[in-house]
Coordinates of C-alpha atoms in Angstrom, one line a residue:
X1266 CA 88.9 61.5 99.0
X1267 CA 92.1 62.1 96.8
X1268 CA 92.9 63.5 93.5
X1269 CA 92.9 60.3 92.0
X1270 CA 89.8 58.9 93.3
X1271 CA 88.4 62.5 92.1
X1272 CA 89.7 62.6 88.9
X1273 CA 91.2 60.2 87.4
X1274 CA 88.5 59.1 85.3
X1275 CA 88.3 62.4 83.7
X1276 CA 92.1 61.6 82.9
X1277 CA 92.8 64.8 85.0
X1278 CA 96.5 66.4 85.0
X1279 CA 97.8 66.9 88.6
X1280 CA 101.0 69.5 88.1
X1281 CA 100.6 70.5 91.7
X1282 CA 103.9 71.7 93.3
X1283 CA 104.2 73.4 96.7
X1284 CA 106.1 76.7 96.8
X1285 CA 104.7 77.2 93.2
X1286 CA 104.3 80.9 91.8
X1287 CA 102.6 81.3 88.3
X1288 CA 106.1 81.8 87.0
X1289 CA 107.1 78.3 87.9
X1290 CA 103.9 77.2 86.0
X1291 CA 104.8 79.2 82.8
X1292 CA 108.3 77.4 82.7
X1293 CA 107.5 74.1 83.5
X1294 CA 104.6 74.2 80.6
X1295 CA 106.5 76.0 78.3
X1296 CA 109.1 73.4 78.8
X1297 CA 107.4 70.0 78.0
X1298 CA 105.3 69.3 81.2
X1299 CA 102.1 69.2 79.4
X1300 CA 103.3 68.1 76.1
X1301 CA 103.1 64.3 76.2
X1302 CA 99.8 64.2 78.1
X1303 CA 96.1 66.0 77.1
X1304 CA 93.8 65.8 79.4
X1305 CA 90.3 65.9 79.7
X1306 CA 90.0 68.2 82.5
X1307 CA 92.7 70.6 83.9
X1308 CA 91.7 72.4 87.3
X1309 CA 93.9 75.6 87.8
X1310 CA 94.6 76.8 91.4
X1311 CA 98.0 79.1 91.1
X1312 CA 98.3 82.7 92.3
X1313 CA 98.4 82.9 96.5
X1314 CA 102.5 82.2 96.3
X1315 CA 102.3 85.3 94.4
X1316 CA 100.7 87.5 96.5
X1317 CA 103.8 88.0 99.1
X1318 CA 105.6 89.7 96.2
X1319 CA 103.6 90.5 93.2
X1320 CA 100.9 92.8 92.6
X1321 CA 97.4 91.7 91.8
X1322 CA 97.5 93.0 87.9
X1323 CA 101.2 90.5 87.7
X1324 CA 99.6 87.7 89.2
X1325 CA 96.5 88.2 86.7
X1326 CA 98.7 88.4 83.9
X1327 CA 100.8 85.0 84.8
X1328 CA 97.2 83.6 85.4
X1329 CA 96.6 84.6 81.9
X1330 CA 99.6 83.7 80.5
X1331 CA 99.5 79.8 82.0
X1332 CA 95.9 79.5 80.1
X1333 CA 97.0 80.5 77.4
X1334 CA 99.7 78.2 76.7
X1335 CA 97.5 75.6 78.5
X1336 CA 95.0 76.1 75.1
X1337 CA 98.4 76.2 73.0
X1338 CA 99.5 72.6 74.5
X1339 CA 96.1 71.4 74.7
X1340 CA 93.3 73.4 73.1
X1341 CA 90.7 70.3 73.9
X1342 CA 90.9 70.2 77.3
X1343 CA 88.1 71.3 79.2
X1344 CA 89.6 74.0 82.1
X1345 CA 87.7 75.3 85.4
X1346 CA 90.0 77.7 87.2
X1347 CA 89.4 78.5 90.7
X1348 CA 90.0 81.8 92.3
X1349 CA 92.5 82.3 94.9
X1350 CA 91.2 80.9 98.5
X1351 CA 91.7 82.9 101.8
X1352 CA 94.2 82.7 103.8
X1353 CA 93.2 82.6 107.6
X1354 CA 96.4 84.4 109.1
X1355 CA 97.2 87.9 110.3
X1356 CA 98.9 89.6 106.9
X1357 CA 97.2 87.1 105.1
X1358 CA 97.2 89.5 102.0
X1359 CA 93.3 89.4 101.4
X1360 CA 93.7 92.5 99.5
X1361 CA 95.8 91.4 97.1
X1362 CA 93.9 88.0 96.9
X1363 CA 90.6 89.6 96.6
X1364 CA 91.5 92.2 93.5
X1365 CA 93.4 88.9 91.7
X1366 CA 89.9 87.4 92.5
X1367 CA 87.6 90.3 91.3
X1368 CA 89.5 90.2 87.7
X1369 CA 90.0 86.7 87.2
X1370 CA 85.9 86.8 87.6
X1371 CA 85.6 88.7 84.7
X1372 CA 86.8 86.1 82.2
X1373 CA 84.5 84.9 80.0
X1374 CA 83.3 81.2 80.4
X1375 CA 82.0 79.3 78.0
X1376 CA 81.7 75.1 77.2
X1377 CA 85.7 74.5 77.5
X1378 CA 86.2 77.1 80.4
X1379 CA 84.5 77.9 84.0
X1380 CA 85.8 80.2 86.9
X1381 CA 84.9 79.6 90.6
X1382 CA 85.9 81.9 93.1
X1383 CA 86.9 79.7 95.8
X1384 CA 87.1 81.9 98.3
X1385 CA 83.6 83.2 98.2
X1386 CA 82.7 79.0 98.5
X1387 CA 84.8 78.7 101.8
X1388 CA 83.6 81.6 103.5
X1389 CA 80.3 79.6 103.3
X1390 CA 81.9 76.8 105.3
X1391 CA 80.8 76.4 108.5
X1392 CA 82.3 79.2 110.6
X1393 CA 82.6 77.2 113.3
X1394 CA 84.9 74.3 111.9
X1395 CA 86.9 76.5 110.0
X1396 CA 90.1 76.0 111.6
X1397 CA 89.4 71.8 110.7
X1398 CA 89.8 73.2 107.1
X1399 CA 93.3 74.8 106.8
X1400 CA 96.2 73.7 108.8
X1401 CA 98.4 75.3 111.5
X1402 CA 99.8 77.9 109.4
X1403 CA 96.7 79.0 108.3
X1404 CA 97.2 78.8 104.2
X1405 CA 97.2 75.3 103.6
X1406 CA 94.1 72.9 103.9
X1407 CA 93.8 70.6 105.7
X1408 CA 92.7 67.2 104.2
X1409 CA 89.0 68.1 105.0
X1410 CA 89.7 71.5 103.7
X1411 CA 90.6 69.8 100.1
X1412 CA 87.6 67.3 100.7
X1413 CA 85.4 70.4 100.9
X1414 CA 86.7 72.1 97.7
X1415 CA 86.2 68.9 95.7
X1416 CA 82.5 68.9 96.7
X1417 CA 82.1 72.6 95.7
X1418 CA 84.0 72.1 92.0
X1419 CA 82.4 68.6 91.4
X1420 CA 79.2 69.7 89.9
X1421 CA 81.7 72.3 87.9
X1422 CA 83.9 69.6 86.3
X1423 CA 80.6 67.6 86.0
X1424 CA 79.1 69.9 83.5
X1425 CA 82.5 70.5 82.2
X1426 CA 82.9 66.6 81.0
X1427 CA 79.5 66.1 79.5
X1428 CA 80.1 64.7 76.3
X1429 CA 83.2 62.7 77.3

């Protein structure tokens, strides 16, 4: 399954870029990526580039500070962001991950806006294909591993779109 095949019809915004840390996010809204397109649905999954360097109340704040200009450039989009998943490598920074995780939880959700924490939803995977979920380096998932989370957030973004 792919973004698009996932998506689309919700007229989703894919600003995915690899490498990307919640400052990259700020500049590149801030600076007309989201200002020619409003969509429907925005799913939000920043934050674990951040965790090498930053500490959990920084990465919280830049969390912050990309939904709020999100509302700014498009305060009728419906947004589910999802926590920060694990990271199945020695110094994976679980610490970190887990207190960005533990505050972005307390957000309050309403009709527009929903939280998942991710990582709670892949450590019910099935512990013994695991591994099929992330690739070698242990961070990234594996196409599986982003077929999974699309099964966990669909019923999310389902109840986010009624009405559309």
């Amino acid at each position: 399954i792919t973004f698009h095949e996932e998506y689309d019809r919700y007229d989703a915004a894919n600003f995915g870029v690899s490498g990307d840390k919640t400052q990259n996010v700020i500049w590149r809204l801030e600076n007309g990526e989201l200002d020619h397109k409003k969509p429907k649905a925005i799913v939000l999954m920043i934050g674990t580039n951040n965790s090498a360097s930053d500490k959990p109340a920084e990465i919280v704040d830049g969390i912050l500070t990309i939904l709020k200009v999100i509302r700014k450039k498009s305060p009728d989009s419906k947004i589910l962001l999802l926590g920060i998943y694990p990271r199945i490598k020695v110094g994976s920074r679980m610490d970190v991950i887990t207190a960005v995780n533990k505050d972005l939880a307390k957000i309050p959700t309403g009709k527009s806006f929903k939280y998942i924490d991710i990582s709670k939803a892949i450590k019910n995977f099935d512990i013994q294909k695991f591994g099929e979920y992330y690739l070698v380096d242990g961070l990234h998932l594996s196409p599986r591993g982003y077929k999974k989370i699309a099964e966990i957030i669909r019923p999310t973004v389902t109840e986010l779109m009624k009405g559309y």
